[in-house]
Coordinates of C-alpha atoms and ligand atoms in Angstrom, one line a residue:
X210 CA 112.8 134.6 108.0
X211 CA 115.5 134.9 105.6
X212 CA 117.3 131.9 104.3
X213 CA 119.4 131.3 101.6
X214 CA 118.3 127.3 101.2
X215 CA 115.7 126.0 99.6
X216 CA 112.5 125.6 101.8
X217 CA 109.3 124.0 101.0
X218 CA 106.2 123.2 102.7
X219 CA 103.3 120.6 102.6
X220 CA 100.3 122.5 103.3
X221 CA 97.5 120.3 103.5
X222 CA 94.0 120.7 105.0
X223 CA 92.5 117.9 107.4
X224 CA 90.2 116.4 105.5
X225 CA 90.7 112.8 106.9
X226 CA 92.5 111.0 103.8
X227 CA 95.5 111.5 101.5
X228 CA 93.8 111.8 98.1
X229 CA 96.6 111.0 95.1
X230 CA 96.9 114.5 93.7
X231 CA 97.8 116.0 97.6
X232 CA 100.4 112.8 98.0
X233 CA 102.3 113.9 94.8
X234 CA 102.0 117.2 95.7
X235 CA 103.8 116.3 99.0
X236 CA 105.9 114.3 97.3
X237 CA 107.3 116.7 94.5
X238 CA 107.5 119.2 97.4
X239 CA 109.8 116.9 99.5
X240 CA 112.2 116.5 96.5
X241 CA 112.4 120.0 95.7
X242 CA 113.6 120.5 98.8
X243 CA 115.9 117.5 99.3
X244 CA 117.4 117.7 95.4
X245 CA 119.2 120.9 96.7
X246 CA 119.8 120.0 100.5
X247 CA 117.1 122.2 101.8
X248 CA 114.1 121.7 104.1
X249 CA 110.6 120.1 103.9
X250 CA 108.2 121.5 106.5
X251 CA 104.6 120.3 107.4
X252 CA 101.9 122.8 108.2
X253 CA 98.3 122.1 109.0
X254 CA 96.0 124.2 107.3
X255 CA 92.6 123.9 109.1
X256 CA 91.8 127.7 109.5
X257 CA 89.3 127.5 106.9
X258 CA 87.3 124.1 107.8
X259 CA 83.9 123.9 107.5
X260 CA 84.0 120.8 110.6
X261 CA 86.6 118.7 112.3
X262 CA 87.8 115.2 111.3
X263 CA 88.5 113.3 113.9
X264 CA 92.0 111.7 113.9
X265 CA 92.5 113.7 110.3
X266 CA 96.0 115.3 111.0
X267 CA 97.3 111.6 112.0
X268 CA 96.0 110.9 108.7
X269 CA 98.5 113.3 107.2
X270 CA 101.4 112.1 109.9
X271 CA 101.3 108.1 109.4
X272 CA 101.0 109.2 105.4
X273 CA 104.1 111.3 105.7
X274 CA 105.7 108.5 108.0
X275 CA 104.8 105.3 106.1
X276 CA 106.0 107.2 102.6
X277 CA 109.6 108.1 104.0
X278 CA 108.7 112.1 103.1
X279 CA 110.2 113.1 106.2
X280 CA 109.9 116.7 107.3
X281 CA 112.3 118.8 108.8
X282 CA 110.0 120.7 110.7
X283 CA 106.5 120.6 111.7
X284 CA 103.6 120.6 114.1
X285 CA 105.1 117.2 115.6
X286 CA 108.4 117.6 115.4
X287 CA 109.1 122.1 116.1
X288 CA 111.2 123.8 114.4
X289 CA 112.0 127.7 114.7
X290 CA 108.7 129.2 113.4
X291 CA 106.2 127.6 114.7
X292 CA 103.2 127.1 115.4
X293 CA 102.6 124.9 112.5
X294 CA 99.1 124.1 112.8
X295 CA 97.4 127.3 111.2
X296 CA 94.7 127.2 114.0
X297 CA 96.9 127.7 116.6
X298 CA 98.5 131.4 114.6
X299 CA 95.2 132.8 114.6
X300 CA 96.5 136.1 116.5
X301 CA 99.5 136.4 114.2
X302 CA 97.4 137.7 111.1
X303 CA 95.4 140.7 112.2
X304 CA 98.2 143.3 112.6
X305 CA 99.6 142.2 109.1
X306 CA 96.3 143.0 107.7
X307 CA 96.1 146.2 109.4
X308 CA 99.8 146.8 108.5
X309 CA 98.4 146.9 104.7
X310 CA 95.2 149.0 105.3
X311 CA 98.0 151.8 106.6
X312 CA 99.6 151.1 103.4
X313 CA 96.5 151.9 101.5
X314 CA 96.4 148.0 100.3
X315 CA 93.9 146.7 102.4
X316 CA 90.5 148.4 103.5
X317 CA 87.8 147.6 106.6
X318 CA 84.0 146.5 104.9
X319 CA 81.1 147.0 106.9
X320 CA 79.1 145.6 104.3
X321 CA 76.4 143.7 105.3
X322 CA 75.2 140.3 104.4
X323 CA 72.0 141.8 102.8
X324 CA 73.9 144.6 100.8
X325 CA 76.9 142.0 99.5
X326 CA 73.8 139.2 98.4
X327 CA 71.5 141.9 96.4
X328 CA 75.5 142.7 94.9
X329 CA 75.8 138.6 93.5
X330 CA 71.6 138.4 92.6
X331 CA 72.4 141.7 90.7
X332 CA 75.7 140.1 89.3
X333 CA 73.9 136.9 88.1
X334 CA 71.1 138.5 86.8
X335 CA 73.3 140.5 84.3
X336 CA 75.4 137.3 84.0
X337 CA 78.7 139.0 85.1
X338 CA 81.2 136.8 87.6
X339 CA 80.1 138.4 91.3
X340 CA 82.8 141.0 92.4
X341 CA 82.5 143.3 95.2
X342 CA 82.0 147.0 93.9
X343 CA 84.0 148.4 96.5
X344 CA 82.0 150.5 98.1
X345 CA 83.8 150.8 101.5
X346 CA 86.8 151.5 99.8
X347 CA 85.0 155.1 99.4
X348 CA 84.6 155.3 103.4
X349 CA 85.9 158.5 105.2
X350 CA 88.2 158.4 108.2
X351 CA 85.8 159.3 110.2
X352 CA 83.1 157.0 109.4
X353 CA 85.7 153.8 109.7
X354 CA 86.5 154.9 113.0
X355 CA 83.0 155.5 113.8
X356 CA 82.0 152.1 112.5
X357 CA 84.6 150.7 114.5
X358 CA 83.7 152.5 117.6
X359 CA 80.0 151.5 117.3
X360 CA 81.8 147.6 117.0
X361 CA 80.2 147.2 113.8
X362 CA 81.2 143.7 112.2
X363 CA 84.0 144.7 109.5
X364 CA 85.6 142.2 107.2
X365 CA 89.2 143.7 105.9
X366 CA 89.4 143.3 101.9
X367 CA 92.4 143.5 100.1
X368 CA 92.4 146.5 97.8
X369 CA 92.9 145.6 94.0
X370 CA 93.8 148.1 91.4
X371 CA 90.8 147.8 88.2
X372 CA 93.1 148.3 85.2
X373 CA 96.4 147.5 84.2
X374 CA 97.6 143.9 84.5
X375 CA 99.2 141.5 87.2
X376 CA 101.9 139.2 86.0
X377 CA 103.2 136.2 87.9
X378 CA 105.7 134.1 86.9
X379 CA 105.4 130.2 87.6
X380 CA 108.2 127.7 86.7
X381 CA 105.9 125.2 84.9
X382 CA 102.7 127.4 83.4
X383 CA 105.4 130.2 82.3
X384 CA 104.3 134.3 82.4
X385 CA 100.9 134.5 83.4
X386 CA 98.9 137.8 83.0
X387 CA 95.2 138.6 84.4
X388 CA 93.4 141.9 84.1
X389 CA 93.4 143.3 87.3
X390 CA 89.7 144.4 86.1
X391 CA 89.6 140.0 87.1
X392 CA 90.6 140.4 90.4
X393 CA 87.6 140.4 93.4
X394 CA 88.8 142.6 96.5
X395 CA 89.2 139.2 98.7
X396 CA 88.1 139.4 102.1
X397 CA 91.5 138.4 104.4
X398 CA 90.3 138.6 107.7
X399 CA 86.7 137.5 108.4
X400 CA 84.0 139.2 111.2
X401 CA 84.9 136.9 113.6
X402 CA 88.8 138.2 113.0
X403 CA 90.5 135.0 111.6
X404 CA 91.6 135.2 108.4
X405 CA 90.6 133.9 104.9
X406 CA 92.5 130.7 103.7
X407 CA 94.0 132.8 101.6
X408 CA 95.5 135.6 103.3
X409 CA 97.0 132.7 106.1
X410 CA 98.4 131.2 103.3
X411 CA 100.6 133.8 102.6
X412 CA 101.4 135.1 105.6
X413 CA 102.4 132.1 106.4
X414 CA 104.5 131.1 103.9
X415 CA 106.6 134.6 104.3
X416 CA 107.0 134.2 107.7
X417 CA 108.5 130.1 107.5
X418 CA 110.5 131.8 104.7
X419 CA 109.1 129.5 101.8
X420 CA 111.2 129.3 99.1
X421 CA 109.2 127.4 96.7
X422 CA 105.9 127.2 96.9
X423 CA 104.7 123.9 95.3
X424 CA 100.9 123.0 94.7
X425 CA 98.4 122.2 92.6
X426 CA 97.3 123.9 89.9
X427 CA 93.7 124.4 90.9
X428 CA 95.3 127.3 92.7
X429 CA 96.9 129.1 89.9
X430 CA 93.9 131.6 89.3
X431 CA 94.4 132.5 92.9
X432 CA 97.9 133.3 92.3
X433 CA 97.7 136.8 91.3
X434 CA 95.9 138.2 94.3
X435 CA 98.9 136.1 96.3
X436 CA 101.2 138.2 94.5
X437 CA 100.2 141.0 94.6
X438 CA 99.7 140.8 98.8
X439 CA 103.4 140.1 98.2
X440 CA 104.0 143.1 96.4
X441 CA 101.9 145.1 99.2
X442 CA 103.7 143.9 102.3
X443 CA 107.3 144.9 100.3
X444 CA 107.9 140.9 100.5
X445 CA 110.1 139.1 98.1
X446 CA 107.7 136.9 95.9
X447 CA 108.3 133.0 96.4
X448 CA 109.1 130.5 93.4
X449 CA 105.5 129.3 92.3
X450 CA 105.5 125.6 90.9
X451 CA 102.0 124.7 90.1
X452 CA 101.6 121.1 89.0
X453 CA 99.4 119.7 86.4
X454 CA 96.1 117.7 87.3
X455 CA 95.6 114.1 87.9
X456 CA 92.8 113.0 85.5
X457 CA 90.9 109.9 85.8
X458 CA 90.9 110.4 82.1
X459 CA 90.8 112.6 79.2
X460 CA 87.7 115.0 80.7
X461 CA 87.1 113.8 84.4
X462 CA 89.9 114.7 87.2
X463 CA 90.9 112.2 90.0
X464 CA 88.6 112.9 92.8
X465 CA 87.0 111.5 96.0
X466 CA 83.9 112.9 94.9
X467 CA 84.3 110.6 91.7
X468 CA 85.1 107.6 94.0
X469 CA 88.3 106.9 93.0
X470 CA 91.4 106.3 94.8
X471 CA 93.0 108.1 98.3
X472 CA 96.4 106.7 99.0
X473 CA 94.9 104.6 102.0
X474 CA 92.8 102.6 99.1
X475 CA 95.3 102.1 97.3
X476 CA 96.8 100.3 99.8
X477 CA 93.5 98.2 100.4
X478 CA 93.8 97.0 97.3
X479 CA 96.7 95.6 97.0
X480 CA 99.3 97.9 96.1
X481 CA 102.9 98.5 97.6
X482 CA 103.4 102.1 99.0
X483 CA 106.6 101.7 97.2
X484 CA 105.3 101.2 93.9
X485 CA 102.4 104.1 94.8
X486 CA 105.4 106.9 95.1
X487 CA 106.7 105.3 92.0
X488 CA 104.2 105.8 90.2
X489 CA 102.6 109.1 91.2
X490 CA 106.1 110.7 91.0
X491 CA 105.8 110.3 87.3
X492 CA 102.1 111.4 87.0
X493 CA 103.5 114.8 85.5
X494 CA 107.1 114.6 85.6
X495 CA 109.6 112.5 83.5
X496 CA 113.0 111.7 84.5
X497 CA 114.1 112.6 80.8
X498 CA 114.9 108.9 80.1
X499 CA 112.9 105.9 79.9
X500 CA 113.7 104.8 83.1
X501 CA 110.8 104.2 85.5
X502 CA 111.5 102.6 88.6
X503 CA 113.0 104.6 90.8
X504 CA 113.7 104.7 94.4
X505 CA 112.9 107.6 97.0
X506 CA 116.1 108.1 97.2
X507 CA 116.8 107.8 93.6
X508 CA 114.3 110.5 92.8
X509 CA 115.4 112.4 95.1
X510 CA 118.7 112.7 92.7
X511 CA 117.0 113.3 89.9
X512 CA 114.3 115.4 90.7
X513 CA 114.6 118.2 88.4
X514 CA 111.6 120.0 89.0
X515 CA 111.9 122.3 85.6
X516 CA 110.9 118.3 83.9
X517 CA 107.5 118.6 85.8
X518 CA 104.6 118.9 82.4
X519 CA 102.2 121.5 82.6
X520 CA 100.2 118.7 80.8
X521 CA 97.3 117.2 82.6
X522 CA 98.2 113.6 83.9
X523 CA 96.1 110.3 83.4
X524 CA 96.0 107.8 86.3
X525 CA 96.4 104.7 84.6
X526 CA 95.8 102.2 86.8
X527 CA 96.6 99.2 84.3
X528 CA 100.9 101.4 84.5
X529 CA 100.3 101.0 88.1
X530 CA 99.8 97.7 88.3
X531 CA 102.2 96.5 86.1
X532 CA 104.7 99.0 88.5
X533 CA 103.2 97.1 91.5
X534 CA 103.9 93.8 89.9
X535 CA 107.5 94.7 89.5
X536 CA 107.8 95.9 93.0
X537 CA 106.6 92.7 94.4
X538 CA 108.7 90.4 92.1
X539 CA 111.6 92.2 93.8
X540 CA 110.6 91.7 97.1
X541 CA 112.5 89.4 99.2
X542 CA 111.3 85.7 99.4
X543 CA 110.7 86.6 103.0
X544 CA 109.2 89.7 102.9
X545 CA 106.9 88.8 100.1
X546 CA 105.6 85.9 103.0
X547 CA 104.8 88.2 104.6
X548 CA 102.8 90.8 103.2
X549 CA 101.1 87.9 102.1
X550 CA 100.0 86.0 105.0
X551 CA 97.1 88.0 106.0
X552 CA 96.0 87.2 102.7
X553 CA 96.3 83.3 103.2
X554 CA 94.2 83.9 106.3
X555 CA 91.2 84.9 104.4
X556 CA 91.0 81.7 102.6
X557 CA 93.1 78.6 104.4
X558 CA 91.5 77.4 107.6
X559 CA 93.8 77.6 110.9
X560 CA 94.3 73.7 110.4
X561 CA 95.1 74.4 107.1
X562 CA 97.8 77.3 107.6
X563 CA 99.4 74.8 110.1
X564 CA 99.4 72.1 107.2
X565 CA 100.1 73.8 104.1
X566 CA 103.5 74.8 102.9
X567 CA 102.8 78.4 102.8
X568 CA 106.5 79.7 102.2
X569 CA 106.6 77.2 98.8
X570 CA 103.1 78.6 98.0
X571 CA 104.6 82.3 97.9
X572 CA 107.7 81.5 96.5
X573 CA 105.0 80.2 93.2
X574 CA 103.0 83.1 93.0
X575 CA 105.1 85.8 93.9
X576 CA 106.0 86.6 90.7
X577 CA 102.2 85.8 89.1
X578 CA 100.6 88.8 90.6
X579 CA 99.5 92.9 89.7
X580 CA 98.4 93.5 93.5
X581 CA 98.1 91.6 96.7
X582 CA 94.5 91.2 96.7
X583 CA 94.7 88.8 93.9
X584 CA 96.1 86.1 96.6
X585 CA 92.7 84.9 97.5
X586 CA 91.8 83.8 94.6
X587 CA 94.7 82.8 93.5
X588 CA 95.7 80.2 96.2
X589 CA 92.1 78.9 96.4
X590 CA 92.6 76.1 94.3
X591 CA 95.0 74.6 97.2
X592 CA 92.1 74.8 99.6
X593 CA 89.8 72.9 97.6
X594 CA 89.6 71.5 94.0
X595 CA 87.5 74.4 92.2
X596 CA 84.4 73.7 90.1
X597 CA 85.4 73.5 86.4
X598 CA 84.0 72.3 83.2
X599 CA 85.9 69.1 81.1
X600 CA 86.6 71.2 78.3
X601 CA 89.9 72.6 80.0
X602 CA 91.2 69.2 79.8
X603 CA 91.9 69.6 76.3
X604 CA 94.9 71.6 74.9
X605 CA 95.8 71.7 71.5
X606 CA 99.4 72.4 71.8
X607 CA 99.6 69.7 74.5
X608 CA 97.7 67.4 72.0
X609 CA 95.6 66.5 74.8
X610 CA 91.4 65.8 74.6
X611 CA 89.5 63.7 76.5
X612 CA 90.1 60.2 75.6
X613 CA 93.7 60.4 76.1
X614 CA 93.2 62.8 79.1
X615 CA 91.5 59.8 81.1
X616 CA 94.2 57.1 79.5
X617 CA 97.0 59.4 81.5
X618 CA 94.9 60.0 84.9
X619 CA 93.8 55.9 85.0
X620 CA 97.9 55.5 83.9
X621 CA 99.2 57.8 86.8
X622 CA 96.7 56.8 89.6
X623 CA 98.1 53.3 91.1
X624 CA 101.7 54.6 90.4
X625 CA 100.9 57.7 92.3
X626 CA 99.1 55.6 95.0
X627 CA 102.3 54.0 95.8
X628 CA 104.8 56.8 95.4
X629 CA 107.1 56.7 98.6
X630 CA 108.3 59.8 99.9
X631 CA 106.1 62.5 98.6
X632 CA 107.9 65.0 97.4
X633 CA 108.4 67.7 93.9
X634 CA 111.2 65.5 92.8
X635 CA 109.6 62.2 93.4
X636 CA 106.5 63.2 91.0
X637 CA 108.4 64.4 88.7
X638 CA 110.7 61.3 88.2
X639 CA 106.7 59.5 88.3
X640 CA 105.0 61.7 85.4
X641 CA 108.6 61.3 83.1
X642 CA 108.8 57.8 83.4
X643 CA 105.0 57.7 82.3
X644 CA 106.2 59.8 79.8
X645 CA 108.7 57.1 78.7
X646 CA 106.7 54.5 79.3
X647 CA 103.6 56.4 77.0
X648 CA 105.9 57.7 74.2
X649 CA 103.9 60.5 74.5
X650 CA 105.3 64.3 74.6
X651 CA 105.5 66.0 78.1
X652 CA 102.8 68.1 77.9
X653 CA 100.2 64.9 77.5
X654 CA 100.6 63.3 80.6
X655 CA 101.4 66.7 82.5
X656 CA 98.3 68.9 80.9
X657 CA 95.8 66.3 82.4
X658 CA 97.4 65.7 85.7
X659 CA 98.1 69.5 86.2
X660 CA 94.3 69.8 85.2
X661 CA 93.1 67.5 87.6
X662 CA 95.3 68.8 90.3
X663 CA 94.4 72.5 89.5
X664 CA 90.8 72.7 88.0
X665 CA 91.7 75.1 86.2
X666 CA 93.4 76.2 83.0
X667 CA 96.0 77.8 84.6
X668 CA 97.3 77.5 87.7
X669 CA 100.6 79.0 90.0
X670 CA 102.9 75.7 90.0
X671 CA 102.6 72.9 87.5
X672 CA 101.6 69.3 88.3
X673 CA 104.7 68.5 91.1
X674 CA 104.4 71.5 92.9
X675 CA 100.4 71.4 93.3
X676 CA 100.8 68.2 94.5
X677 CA 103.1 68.7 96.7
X678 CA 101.4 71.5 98.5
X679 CA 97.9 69.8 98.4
X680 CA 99.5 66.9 100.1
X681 CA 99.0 63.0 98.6
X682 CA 95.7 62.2 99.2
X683 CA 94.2 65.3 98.3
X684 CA 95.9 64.6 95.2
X685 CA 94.8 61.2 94.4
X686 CA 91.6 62.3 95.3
X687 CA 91.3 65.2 92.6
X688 CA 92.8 62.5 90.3
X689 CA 89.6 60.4 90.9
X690 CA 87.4 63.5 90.6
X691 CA 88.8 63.7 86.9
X692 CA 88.6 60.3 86.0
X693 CA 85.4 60.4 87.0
X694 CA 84.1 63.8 85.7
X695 CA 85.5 62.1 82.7
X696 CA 84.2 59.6 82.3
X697 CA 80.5 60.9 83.0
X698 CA 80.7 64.2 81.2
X699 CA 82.6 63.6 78.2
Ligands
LIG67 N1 95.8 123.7 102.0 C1 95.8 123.6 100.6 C2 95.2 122.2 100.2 O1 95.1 121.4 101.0 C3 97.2 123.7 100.0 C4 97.4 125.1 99.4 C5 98.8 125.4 99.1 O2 99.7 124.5 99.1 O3 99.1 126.6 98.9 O4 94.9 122.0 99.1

């Protein structure tokens, strides 16, 4: 395929989740593509899987869907050189491997499993890195075709000069050179005919006419045996852009292995899918300002990809948090309800959903919180009073302590008990004209109330909008718990 637009492709393998590293990936390779007007294709590369993952490619299609990295073209949606699921090209790869054993690039091995193990125990032995000596290179015509004939097993090897140098050039890593003495004859089609990851890999990407092929750079050594299979089949070489690891920190990378986060986690705990994308767009790539929150759309724009740092990246989960934080503070009052309803259910009873002024509780802690899973525990306190020590009843800014703590509960009780409607304004006009009446500063009748109200030193809402939401005689019941804790524990 020739084209004169860009064209990228997401080439991931079915594993069954969408680990951080492949999600930038995809999403560096969607704004290549979309920065200059060009095409993001999906391809499925399970040729090389050891087993199959049940319900792994949705994985990869609710990912791609929930994220707004759209593609163009794709197993699910066609597109003009399909098939994209590699499984389903398996017949397309054989005569291009032939194709380079005419051209002398590529040679049939009859080696067998025996001969190319006694090759690594010698390898190892001398401490060398395993290579295959090429010893079927040296095969006559006539003994291939006899081989052949007989329907020995044959793997075909690509053919690799031993001296002189290959060079690539990759946008981010710059010239790279490797002794071709380096590079192992890789098998690229297997005994049972398929071929290697690798050889599908290319083929495939000449014949969706890749542009730019974006990845990560764990795939860099392989690089120069991809280029030169380029060179072989006469094919133009594609624009490599190998991006920089995702480190957990300064010596371990991000993986599964390691436990840490897949994209779905990240969701599990908490974060906005929005603020994910954020995030991981700048986990190796900087807009060239300070600017940091940025839309898809907005990155999009100002992807430039030449800005991407060869540096590894750290995944600093305290940034994300703070990023997630600013994404939910600019949620919409509404929208913030509901994401976090389902978080109300796991601590307010049915009875108490029904009762509670859920909408005023979100609008108070909307702005409070890193990640959604802190909800819980932070509206727990209007479910029941929580256990807590005396000693948060006193303050010294406040001035408060314990004696005048209980003066101000005993003070507010009876006027509280006959307060007429209940409402955030009526408490408040109740606790300033104590105030008055106490000559006291503010915060010495409102740190005890908002104690007693809260158990806790701090708390989402002060005194008038706890007691609003935890109703009137909830409230002058947690006032009585203080007077009394009080005046026993104190
Ligand atoms: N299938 C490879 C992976 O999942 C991607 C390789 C590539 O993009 O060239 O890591």
């Amino acid at each position: 395929m020739v084209t004169n637009e860009v064209r990228t492709r997401f080439a991931p393998s079915p594993t069954g989740y969408m680990h951080v590293g492949n999600l930038r990936t995809a999403l560096y390779t969607y704004l290549i593509a979309k920065h200059d007007n060009g095409k993001f294709i999906l391809r499925i590369e399970d040729t090389d899987q050891e087993r199959y993952v049940e319900g792994a490619v949705d994985v990869i299609y609710n990912t791609l869907n929930l994220t707004g990295l759209h593609h163009d073209e794709g197993p699910d949606v066609g597109g003009e050189v399909g098939p994209y699921i590699q499984s389903e090209r398996k017949g397309m790869y054989m005569e291009h491997a032939k194709n380079l054993v005419d051209k002398g690039e590529a040679y049939y091995c009859f080696c067998t499993k025996e001969r190319l193990d006694a090759l690594r125990a010698d390898a190892e032995a001398r401490k060398v890195t395993p290579k295959y000596d090429k010893h079927c290179k040296h095969l006559s015509k006539e003994e291939i075709e006899k081989n052949l004939a007989e329907g020995k097993p044959f793997v075909i090897r690509q053919n690799n000069p031993t001296d002189g140098e290959t060079v690539f050039e990759d946008e981010i890593y710059g010239t790279i050179r490797v002794d071709n003495s380096e590079l192992d004859d890789m098998i690229l089609i297997k005994t049972d005919g398929l071929p290697t990851y690798n050889f599908a890999n290319v083929v495939d990407d000449h014949l969706m006419g890749i542009t730019h092929v974006v990845r990560g750079n764990e795939y860099l050594s392989s690089s120069p045996k991809y280029n030169r299979l380029y060179n072989a089949f006469g094919w133009p070489v594609p624009i490599y852009i190998h991006c920089p690891p995702i480190m957990k920190d300064s010596t371990q990378k991000l993986s599964k292995r390691n436990g840490d986060a897949s994209f779905e986690d990240l969701l599990k705990k908490g974060y906005l899918k929005d603020a994910v994308m954020n995030y991981i767009a700048l986990l190796g790539w900087n807009p060239g300002t300070d600017e940091e929150i940025f839309s898809l759309e907005e990155l999009v724009g100002k992807f430039d990809y030449h800005n991407i740092s060869k540096s590894p990246a750290i995944f600093d989960t305290v940034k994300l948090t703070w990023m997630n934080g600013e994404y939910i503070k600019a949620l919409s009052p509404e929208n913030f309800h509901e994401l976090a309803l389902k978080y109300y259910e796991q601590v307010f009873s049915h009875d108490k959903m029904d009762i509670l002024d859920l909408e005023f509780i979100s609008s108070l802690i909307q702005t409070r919180l890193g990640v959604l899973t802190e909800i819980p525990d932070m509206v727990q306190m209007f479910n029941e009073l929580p256990e807590h020590n005396i000693s948060i009843y006193v303050h010294k800014k406040m001035k408060t302590n314990y004696e005048n703590s209980l003066e101000v509960l005993e003070k507010a009780l009876p006027i509280l008990q006959n307060l007429e409607p209940w409402t955030v304004e009526s408490i408040e006009k109740t606790c300033m004209d104590l105030v008055a009446e106490m000559g006291v500063k503010n915060g010495l009748v409102l740190w005890p109330l908002r104690t007693a109200l809260s158990g806790q030193p701090s708390s989402p809402g002060g005194v008038y909008e706890i007691g609003k939401i935890v109703g009137k005689e909830e409230s002058l019941k947690r006032i009585r718990v203080g007077i009394n804790k009080l005046k026993t524990e104190a």
